[in-house]
Coordinates of N, CA and C in Angstrom, one line a residue:
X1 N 120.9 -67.7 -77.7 CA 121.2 -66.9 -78.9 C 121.0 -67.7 -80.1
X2 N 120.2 -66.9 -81.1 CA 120.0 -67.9 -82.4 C 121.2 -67.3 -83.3
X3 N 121.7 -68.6 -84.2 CA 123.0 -68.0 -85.1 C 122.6 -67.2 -86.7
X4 N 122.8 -66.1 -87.2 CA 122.1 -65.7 -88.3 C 123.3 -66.6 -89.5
X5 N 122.1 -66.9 -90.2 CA 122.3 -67.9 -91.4 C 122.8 -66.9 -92.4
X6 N 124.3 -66.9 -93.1 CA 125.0 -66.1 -93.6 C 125.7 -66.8 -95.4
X7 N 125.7 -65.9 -96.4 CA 125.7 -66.1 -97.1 C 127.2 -65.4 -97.8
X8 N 128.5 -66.5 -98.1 CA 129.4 -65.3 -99.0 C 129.3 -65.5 -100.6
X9 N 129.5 -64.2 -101.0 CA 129.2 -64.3 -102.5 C 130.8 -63.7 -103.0
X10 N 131.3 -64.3 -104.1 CA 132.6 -63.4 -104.8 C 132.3 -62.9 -106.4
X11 N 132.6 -61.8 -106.5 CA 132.5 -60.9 -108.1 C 133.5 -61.8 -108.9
X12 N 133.2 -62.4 -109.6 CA 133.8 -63.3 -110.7 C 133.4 -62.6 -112.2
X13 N 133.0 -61.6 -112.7 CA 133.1 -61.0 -113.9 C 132.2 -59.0 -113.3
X14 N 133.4 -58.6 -114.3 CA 133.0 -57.3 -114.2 C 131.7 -56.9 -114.5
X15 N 131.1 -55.9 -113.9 CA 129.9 -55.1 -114.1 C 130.3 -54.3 -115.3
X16 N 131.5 -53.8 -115.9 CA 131.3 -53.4 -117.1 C 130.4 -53.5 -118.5
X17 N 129.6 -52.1 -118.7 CA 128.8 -52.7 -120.1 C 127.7 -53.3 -119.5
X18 N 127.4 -54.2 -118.0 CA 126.1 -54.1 -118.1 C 125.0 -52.8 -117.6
X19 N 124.2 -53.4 -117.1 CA 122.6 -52.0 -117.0 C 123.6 -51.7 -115.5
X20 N 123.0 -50.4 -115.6 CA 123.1 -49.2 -114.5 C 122.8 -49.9 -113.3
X21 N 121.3 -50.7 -113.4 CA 120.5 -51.2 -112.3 C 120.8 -52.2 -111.6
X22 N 122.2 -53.4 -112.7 CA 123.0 -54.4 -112.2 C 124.1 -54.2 -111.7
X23 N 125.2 -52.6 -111.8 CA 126.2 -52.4 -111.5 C 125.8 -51.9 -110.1
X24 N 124.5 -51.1 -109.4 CA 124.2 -50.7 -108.4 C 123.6 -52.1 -107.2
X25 N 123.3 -53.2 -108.1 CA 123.0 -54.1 -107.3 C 124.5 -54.5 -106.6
X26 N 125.7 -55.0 -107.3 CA 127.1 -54.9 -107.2 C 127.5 -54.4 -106.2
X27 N 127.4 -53.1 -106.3 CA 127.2 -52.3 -105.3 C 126.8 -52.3 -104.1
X28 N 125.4 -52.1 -103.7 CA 125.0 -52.8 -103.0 C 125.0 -54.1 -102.1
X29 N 125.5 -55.0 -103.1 CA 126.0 -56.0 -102.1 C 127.0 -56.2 -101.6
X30 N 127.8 -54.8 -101.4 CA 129.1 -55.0 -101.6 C 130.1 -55.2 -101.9
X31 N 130.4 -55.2 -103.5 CA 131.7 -56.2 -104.1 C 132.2 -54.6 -104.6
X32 N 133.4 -54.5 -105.0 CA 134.2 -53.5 -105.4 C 134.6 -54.1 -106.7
X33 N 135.6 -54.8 -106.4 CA 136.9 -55.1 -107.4 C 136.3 -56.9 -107.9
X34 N 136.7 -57.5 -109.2 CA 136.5 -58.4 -109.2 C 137.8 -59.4 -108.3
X35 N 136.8 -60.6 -107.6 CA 136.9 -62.0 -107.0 C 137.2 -61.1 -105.6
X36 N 136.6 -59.7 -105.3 CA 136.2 -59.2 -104.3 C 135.0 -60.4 -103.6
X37 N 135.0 -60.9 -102.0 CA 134.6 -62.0 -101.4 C 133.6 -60.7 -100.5
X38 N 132.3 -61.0 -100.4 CA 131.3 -60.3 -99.1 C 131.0 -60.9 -98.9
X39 N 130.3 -60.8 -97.2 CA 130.0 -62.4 -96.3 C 128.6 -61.2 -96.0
X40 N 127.5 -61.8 -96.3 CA 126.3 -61.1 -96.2 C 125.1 -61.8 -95.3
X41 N 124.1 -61.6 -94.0 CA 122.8 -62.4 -94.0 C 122.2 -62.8 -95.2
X42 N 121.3 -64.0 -95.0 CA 121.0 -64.7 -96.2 C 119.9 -64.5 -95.6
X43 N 118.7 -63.0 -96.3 CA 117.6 -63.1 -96.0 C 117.0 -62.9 -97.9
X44 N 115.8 -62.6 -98.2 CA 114.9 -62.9 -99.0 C 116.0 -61.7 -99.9
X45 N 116.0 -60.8 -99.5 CA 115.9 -59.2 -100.3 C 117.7 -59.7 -100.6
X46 N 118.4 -60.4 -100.2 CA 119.9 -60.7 -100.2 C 120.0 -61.7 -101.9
X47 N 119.4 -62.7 -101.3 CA 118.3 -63.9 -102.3 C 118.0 -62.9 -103.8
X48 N 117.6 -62.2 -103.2 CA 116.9 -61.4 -105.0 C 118.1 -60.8 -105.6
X49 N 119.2 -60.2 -104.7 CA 119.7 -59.5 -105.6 C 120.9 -60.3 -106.4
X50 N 121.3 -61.5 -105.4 CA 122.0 -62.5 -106.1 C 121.5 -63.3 -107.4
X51 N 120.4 -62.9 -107.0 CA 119.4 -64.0 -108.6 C 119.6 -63.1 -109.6
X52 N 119.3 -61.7 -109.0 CA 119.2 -60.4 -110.1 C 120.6 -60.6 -111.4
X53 N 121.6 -60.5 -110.5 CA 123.2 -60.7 -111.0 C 124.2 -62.0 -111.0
X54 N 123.2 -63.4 -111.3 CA 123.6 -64.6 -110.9 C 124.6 -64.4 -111.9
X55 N 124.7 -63.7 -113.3 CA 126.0 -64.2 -114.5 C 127.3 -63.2 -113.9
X56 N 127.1 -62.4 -112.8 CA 128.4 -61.6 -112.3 C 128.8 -62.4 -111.2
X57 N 128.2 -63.0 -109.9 CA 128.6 -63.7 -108.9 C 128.9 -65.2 -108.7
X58 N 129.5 -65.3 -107.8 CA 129.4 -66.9 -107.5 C 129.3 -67.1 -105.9
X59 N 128.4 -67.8 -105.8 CA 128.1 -68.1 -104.1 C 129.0 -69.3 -103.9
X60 N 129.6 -69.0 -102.3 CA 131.0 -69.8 -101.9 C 130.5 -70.6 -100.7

């Protein structure tokens, strides 16, 4: 069995006030509430959207 390579990220500033298209990324990766913690695969499409919203997140 191969182990999938896993990535957590926590919401460290609100999506308030920014674009529509960066509060749905949020979304998407599942954070809710700020210093909300999601433990996600670390594939390419996971990769972009952390880059998309690097000034809302912090990878842990």
């Amino acid at each position: 069995m191969t182990t999938q390579q896993t990535v957590r990220i926590q919401l460290v500033r609100s999506p308030i006030g920014c674009k529509e298209d960066h509060r749905a990324t949020v979304r998407g990766l599942g954070l809710r509430k700020v210093n909300s913690v999601s433990e996600l695969q670390d594939t390419p499409a996971v990769r972009g959207m952390i880059n998309k919203i690097s000034y809302l997140v912090k990878v842990l």
